[in-house]
mmCIF file of C-alpha atoms and ligand atoms in Angstrom:
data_model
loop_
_atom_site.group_PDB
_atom_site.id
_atom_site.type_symbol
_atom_site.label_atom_id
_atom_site.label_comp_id
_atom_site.label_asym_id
_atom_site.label_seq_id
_atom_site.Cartn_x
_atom_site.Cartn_y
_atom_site.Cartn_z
ATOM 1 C CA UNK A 1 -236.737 -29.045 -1.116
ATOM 2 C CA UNK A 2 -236.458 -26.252 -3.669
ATOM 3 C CA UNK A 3 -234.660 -22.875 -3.651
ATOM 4 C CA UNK A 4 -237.138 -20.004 -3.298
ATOM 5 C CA UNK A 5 -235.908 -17.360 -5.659
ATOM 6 C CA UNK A 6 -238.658 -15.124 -5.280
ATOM 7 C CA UNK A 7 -237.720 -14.388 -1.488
ATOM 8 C CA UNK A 8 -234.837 -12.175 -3.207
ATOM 9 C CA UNK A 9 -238.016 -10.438 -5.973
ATOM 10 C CA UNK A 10 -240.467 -9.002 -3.149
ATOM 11 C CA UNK A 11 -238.584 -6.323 -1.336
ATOM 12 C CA UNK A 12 -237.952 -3.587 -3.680
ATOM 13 C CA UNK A 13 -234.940 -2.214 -2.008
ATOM 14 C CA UNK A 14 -233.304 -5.809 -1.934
ATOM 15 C CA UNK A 15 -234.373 -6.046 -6.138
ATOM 16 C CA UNK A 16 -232.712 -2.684 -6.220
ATOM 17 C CA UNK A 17 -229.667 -4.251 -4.342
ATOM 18 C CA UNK A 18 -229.074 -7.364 -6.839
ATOM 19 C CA UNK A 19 -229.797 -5.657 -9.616
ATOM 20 C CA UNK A 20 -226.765 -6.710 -11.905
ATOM 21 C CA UNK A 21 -226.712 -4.355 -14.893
ATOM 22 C CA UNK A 22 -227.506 -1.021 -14.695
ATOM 23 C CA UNK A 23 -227.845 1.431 -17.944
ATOM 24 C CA UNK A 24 -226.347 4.532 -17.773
ATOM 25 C CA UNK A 25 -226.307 7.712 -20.212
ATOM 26 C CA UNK A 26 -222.728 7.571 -20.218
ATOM 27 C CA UNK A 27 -223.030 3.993 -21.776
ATOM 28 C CA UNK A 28 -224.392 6.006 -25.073
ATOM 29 C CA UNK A 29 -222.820 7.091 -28.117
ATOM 30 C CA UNK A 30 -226.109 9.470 -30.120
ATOM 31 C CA UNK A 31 -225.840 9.690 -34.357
ATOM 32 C CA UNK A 32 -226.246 12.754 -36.056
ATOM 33 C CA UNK A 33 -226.931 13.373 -39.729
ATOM 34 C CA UNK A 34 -225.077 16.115 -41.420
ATOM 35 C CA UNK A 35 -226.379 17.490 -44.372
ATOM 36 C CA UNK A 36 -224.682 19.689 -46.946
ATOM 37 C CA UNK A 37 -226.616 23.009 -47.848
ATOM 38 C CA UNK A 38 -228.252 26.313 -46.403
ATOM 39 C CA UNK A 39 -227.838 27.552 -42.719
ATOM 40 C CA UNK A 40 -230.954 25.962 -40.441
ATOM 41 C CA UNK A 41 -231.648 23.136 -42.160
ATOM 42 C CA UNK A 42 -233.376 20.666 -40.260
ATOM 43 C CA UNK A 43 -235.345 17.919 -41.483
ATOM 44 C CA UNK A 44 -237.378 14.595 -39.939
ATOM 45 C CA UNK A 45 -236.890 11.408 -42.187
ATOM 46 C CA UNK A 46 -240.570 9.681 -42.540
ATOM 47 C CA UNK A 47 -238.775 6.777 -41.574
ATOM 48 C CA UNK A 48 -237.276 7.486 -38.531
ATOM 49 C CA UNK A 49 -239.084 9.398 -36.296
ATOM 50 C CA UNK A 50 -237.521 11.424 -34.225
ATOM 51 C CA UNK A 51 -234.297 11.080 -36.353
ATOM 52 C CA UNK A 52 -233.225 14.376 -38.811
ATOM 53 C CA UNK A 53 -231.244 15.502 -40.944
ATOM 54 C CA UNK A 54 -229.435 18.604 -40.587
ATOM 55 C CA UNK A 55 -226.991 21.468 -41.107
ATOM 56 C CA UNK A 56 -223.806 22.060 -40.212
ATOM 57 C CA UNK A 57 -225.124 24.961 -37.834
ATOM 58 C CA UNK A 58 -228.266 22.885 -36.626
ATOM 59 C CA UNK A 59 -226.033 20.075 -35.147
ATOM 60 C CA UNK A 60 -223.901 22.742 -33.274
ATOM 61 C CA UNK A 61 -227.383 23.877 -31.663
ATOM 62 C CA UNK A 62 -227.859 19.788 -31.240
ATOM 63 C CA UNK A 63 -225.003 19.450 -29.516
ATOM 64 C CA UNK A 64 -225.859 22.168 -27.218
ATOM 65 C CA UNK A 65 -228.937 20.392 -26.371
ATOM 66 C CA UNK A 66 -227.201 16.714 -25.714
ATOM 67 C CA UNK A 67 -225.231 17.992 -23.122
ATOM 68 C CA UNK A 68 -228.576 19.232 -21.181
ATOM 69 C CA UNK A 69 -229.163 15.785 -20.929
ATOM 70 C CA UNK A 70 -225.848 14.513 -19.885
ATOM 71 C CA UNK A 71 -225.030 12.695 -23.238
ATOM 72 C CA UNK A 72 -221.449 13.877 -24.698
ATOM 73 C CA UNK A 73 -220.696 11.376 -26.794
ATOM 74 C CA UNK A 74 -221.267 11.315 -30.950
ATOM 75 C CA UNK A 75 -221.072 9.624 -34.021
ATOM 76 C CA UNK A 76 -221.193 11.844 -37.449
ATOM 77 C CA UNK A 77 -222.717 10.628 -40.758
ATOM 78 C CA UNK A 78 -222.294 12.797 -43.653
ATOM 79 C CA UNK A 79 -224.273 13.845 -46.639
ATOM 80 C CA UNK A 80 -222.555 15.710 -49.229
ATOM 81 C CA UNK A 81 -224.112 17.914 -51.974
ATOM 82 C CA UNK A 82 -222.096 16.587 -54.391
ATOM 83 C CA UNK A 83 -221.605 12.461 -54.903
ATOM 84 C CA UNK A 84 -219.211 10.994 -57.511
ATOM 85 C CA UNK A 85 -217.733 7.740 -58.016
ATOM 86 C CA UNK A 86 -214.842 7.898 -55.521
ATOM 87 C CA UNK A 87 -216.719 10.164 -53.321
ATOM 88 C CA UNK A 88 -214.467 12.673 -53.222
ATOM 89 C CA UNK A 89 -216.229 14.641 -50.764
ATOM 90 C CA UNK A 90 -215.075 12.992 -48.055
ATOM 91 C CA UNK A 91 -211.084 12.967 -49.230
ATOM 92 C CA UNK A 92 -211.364 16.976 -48.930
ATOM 93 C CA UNK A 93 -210.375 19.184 -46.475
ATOM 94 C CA UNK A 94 -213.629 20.686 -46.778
ATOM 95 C CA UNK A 95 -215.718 18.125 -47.112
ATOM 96 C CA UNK A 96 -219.103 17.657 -45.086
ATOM 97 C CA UNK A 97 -217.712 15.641 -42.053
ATOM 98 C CA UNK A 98 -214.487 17.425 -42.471
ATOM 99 C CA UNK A 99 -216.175 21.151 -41.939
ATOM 100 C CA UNK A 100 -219.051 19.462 -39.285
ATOM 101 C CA UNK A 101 -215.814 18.234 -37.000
ATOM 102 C CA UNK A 102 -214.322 21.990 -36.763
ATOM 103 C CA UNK A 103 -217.867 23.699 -36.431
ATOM 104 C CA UNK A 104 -218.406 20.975 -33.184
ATOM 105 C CA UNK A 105 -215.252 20.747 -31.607
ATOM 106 C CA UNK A 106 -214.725 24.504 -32.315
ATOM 107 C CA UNK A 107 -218.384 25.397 -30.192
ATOM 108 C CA UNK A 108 -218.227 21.981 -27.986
ATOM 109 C CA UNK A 109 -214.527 21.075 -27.469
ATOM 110 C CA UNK A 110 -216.390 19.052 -24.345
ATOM 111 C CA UNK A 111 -218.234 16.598 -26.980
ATOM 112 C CA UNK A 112 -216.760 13.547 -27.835
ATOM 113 C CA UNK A 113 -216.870 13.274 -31.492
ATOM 114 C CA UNK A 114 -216.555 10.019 -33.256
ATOM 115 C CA UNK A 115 -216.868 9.889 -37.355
ATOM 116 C CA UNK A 116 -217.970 7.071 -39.277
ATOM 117 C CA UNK A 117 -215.723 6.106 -41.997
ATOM 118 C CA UNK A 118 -217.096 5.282 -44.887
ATOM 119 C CA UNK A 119 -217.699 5.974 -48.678
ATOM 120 C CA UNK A 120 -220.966 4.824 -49.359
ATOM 121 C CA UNK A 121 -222.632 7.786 -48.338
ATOM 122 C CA UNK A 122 -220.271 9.796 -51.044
ATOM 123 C CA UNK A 123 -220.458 7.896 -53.600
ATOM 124 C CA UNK A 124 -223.007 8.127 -56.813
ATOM 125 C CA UNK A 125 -223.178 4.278 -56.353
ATOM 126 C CA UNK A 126 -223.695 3.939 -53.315
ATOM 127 C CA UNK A 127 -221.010 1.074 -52.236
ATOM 128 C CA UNK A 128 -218.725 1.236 -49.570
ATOM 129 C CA UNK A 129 -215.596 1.956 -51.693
ATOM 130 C CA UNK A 130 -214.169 2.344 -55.173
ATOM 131 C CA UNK A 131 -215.840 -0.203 -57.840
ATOM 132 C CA UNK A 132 -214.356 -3.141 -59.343
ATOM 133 C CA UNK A 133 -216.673 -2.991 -62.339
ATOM 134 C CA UNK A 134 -215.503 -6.030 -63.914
ATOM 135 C CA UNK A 135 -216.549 -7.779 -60.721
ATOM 136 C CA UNK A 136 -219.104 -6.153 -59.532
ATOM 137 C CA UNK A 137 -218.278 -5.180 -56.177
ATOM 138 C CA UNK A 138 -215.941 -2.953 -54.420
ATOM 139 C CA UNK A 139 -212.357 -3.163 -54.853
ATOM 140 C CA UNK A 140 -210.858 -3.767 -51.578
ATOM 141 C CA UNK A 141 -207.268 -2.302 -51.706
ATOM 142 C CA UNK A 142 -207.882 0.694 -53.460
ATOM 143 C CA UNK A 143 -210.829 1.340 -51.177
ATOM 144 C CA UNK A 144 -207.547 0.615 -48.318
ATOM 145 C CA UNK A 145 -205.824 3.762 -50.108
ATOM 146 C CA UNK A 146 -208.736 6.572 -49.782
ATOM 147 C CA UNK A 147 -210.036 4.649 -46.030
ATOM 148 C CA UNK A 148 -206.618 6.521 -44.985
ATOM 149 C CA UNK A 149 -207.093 9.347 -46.625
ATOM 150 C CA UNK A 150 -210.493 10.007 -45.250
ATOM 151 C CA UNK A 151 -209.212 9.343 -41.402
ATOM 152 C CA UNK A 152 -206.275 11.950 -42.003
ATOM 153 C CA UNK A 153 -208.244 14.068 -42.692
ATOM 154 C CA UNK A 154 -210.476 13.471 -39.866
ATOM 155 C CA UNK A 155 -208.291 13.283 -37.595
ATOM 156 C CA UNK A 156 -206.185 16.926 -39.272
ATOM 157 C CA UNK A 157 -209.911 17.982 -38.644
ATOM 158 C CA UNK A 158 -210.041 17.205 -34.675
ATOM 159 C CA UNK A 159 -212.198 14.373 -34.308
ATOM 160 C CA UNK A 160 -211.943 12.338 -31.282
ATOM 161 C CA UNK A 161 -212.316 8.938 -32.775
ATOM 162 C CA UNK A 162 -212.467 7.130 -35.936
ATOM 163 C CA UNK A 163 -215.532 4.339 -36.698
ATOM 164 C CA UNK A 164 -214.308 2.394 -39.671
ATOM 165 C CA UNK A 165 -217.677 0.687 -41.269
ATOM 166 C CA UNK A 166 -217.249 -0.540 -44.642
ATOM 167 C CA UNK A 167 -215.984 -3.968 -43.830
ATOM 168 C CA UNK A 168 -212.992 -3.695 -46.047
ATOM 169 C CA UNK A 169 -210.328 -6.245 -45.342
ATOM 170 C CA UNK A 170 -207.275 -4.732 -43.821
ATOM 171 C CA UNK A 171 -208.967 -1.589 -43.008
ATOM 172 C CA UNK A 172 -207.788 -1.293 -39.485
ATOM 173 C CA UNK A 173 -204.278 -2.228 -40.352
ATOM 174 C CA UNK A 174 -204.345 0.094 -43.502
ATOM 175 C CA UNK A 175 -205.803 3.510 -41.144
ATOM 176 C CA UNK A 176 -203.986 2.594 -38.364
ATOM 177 C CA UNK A 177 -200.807 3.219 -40.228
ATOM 178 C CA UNK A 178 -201.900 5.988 -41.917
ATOM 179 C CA UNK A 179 -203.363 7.525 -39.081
ATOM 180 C CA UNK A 180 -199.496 6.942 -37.278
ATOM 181 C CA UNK A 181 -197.621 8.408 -40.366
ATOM 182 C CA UNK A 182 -199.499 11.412 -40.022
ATOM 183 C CA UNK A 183 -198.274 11.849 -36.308
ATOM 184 C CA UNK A 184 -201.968 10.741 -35.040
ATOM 185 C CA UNK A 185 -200.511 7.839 -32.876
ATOM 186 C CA UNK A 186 -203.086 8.496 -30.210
ATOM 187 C CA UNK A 187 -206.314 8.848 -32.180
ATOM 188 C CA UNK A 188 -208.468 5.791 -31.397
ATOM 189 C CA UNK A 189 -210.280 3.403 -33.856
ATOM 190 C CA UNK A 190 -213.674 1.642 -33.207
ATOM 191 C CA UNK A 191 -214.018 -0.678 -35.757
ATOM 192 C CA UNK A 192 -217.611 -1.878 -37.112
ATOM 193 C CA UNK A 193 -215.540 -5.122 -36.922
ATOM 194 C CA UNK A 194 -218.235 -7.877 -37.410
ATOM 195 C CA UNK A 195 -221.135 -6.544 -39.632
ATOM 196 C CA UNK A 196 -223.974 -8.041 -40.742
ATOM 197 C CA UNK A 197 -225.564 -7.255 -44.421
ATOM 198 C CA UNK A 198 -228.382 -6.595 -42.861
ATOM 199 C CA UNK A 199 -232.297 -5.777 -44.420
ATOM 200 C CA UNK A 200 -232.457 -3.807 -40.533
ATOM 201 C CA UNK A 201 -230.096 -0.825 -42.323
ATOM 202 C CA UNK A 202 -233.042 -0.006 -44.386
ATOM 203 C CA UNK A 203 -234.430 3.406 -43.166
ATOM 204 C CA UNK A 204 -230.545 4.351 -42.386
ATOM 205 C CA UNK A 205 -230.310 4.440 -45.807
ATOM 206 C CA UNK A 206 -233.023 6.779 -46.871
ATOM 207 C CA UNK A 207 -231.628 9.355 -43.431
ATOM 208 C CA UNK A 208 -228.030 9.097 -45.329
ATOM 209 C CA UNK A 209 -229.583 8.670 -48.621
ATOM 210 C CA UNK A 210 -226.973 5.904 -49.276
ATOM 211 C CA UNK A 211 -228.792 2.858 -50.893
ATOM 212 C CA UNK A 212 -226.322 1.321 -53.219
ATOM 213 C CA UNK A 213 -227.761 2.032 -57.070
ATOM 214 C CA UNK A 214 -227.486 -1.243 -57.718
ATOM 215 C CA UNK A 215 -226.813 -4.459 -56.051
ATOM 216 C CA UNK A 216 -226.530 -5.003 -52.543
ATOM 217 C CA UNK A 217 -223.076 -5.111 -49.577
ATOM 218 C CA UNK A 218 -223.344 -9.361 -49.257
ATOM 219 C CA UNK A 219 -219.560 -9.416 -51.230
ATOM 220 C CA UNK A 220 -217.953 -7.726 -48.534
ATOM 221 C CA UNK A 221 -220.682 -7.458 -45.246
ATOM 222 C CA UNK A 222 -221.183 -10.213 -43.497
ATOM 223 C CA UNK A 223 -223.779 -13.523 -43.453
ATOM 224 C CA UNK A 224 -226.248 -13.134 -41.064
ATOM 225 C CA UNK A 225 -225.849 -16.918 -40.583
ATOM 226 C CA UNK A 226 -222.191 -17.581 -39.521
ATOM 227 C CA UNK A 227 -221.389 -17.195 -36.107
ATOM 228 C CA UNK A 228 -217.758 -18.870 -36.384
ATOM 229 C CA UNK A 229 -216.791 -16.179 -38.866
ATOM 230 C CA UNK A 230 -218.626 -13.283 -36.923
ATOM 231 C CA UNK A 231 -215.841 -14.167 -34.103
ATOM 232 C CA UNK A 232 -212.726 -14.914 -37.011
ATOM 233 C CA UNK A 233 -214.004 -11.373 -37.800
ATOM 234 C CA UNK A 234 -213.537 -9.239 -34.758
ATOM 235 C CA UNK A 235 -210.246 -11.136 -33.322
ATOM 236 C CA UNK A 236 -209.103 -10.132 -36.796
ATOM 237 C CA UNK A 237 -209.300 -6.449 -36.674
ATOM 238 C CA UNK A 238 -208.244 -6.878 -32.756
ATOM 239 C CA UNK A 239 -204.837 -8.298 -34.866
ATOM 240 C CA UNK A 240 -204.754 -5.182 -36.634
ATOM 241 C CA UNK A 241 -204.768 -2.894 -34.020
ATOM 242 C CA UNK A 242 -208.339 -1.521 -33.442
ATOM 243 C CA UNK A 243 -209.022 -0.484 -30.031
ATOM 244 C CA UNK A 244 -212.795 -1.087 -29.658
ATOM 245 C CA UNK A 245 -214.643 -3.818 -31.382
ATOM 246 C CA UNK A 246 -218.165 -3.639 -32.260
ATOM 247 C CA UNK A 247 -221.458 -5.923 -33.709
ATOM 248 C CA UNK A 248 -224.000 -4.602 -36.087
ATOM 249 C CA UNK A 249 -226.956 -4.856 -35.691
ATOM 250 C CA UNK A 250 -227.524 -5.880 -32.266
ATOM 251 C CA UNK A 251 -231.180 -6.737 -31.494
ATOM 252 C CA UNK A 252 -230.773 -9.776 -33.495
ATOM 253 C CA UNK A 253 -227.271 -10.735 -33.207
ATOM 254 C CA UNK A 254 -227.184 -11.093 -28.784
ATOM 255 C CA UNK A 255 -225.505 -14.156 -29.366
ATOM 256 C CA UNK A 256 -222.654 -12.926 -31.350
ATOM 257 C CA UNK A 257 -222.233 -10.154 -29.018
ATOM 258 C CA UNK A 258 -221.944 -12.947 -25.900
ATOM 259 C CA UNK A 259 -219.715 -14.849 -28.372
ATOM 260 C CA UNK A 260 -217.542 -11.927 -29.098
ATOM 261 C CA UNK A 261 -217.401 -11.048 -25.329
ATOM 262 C CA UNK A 262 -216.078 -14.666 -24.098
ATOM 263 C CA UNK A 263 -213.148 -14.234 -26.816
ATOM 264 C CA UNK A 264 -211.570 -10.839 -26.909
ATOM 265 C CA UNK A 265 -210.895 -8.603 -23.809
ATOM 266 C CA UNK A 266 -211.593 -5.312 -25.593
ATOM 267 C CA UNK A 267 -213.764 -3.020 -25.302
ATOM 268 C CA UNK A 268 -216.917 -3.869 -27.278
ATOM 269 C CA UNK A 269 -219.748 -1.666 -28.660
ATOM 270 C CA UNK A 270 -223.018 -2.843 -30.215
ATOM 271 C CA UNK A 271 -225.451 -0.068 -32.922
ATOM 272 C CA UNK A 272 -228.978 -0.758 -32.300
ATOM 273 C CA UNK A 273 -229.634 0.135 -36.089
ATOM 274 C CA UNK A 274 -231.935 2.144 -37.810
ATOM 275 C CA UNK A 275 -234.654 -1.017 -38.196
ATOM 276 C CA UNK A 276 -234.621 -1.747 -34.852
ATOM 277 C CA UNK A 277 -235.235 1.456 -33.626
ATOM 278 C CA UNK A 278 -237.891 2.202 -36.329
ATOM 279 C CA UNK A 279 -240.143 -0.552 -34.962
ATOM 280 C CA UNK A 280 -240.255 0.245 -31.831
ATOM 281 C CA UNK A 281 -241.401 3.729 -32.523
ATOM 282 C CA UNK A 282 -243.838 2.760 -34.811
ATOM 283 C CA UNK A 283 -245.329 -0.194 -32.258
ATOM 284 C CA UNK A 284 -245.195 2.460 -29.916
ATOM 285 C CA UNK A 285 -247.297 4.927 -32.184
ATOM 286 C CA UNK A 286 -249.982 2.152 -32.837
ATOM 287 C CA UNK A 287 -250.234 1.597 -28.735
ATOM 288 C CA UNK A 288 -248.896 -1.903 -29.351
ATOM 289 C CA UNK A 289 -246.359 -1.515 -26.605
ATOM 290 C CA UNK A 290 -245.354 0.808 -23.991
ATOM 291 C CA UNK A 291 -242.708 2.519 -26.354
ATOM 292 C CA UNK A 292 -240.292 3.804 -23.027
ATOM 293 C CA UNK A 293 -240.333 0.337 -21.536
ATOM 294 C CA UNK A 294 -239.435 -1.890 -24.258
ATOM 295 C CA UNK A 295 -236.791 0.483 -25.479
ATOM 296 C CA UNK A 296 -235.247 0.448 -22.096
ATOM 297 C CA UNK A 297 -235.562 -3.289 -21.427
ATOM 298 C CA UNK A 298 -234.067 -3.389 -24.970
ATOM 299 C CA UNK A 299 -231.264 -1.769 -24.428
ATOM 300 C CA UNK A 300 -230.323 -3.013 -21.014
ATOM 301 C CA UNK A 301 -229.968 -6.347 -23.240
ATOM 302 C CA UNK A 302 -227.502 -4.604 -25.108
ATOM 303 C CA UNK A 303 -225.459 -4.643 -22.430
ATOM 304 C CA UNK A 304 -226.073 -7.917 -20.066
ATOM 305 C CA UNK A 305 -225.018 -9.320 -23.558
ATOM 306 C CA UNK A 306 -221.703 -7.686 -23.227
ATOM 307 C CA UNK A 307 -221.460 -4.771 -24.293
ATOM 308 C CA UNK A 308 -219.761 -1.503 -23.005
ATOM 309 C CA UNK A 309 -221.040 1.359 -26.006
ATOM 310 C CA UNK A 310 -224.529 1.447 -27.075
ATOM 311 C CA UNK A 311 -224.620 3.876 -30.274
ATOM 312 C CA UNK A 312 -228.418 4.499 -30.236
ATOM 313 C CA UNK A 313 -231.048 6.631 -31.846
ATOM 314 C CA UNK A 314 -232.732 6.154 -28.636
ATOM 315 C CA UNK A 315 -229.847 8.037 -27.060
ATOM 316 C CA UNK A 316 -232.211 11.149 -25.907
ATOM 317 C CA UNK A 317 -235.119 9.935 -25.048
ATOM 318 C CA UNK A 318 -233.381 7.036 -22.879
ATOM 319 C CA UNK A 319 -231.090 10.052 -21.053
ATOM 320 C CA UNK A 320 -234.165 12.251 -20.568
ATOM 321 C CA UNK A 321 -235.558 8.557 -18.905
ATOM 322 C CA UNK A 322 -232.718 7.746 -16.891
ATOM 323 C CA UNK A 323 -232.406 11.743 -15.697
ATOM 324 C CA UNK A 324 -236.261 11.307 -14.312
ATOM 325 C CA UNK A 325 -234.797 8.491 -12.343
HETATM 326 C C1 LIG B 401 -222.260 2.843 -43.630
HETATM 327 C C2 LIG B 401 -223.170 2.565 -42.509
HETATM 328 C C3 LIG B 401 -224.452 1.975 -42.518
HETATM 329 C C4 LIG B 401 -224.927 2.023 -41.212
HETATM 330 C C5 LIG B 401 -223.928 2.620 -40.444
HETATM 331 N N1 LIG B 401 -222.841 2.924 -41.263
HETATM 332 C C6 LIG B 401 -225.279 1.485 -43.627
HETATM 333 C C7 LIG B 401 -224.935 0.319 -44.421
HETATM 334 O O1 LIG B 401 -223.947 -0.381 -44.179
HETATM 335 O O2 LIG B 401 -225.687 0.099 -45.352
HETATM 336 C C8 LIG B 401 -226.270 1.523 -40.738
HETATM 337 C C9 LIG B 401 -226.811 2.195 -39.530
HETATM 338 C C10 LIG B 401 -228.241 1.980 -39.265
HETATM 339 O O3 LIG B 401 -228.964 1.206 -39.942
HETATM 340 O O4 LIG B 401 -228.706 2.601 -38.305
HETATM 341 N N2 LIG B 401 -221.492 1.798 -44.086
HETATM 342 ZN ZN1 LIG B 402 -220.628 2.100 -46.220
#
């Protein structure tokens, strides 16, 4: 005796009836890159196909064209015209992300806008935070001090959710307060809360031109190699009050997203980074693979791992799939 499995693979309509995970478009959260600078700006990074940079104006206009395809749902990175050691850019009420907020939730209050918080894209270094020279890394309570700052002024700005990504310790705990002080009690934080220092960020970093000038994120990003602390991690900022967890990257981290799954009962998110997504478009250009299949089988895996929010640079194309039925 044996159990014949395929009996349940040959009608299609019975395939279509087991079929246990199902992506949807509302499973997506899409990343834009907001540049500084003059009106109609709009520029493809070498590196990302696909994937621009743009203006303030040009990501209104973006927006218009991500609801055609059903997808409502954000995340803003910022690149200012001006970087300086604390990055004060993103502590003013004018800053990049600040202004790109308004402008969207002004023309789209229907978009869902989620920021990420961070200062490596503001500063001249290029760390997460404010330097401990001495030590040579970032100094993780005064980088506490401006993480608040930044998601007041966020939030003062009308965003819809906070993404917290520079693995500070006590970063939820230290934004969640500030966030409440300022009367925000109900603004939501997704926290990047077990990230990897990853080699897969690379072409994010030329898109938000924020490679660090020297060094590299190991003293305060995670080890690719621990999976005990990758769980320690999230649970953590769960402690602390963040109300969606999240694992980054994904493609190579399924396990810790399984792992992470079995031990909280929040919400979790994964970001299929910028490496991942760059080699599939660039198998796909060579005719390696079929480029719409793997991406879709890919991120289906994304969530038959466990998780609930897939922020993707596949986000489009994936829609426009899943709209063709
Ligand atoms: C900023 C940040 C990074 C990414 C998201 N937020 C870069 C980094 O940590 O170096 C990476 C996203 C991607 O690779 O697509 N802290
Ligand atoms: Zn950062």
């Amino acid at each position: 005796m044996f159990k014949r499995f395929r009996r349940t693979r040959i009608n299609p309509k019975l395939r279509t009836l087991l079929t246990q995970t199902r992506l949807s478009v509302d499973d997506f959260i899409y990343p834009l890159f907001i540049k500084a600078g003059e009106k109609g700006y709009k520029k493809e990074i070498g590196s990302m196909p696909g994937v621009y940079q743009m203006g303030i104006d040009e990501a209104v206009k973006e927006c218009g064209a991500l609801k055609k395809l059903g997808l409502y749902s954000i995340i803003l990175f910022g690149i200012p015209d001006v970087k300086d050691s604390v990055g004060s850019d993103a502590l003013c009420e004018h800053g990049i992300i600040a202004e790109a907020i308004r402008a969207i939730k002004t023309a789209h209050p229907d978009m869902f806008v989620v920021s990420d918080l961070c200062f490596c894209e503001y500063t001249d270094h290029g760390h997460c935070g404010i330097l401990d020279l001495e030590h040579e890394t970032v100094d993780n309570d005064a980088t506490l001090d401006i993480l608040g700052k930044q998601a007041v002024i966020h939030a003062k700005a009308g965003v819809d959710m906070i993404a917290p990504s520079g693995m500070m310790d006590g970063m939820i705990t230290a934004i969640r307060s500030a966030l409440d002080e300022a009367g925000f009690i109900n603004l939501p934080i997704m926290s990047y809360s077990t990230k990897f220092a990853s080699a897969y960020y690379g072409p994010f970093r030329d898109v938000a031109e924020s490679a660090p000038s020297f060094g590299d994120r190991r003293s305060y990003q995670m080890n690719p190699a621990n999976r005990d602390e990758a769980i320690l991690e999230s649970l953590e900022d769960e402690k602390e009050g963040a109300d969606i967890l999240m694992v980054k990257p994904a493609l190579a981290y399924m396990d810790i997203v399984r792992d992470i799954r079995n031990n909280s009962r929040l919400p979790l998110a994964v970001y299929n980074v910028s490496g991942e997504y760059s080699m599939l478009k660039y198998a796909g250009a060579a005719g390696l693979i079929d480029y719409d299949r793997v991406m879709m089988e890919t991120l289906l895996g994304f969530k038959r791992a466990g998780a609930d929010i897939i922020i993707t640079y596949h986000a489009k194309e994936a829609a426009a799939l899943l709209q063709k039925g």
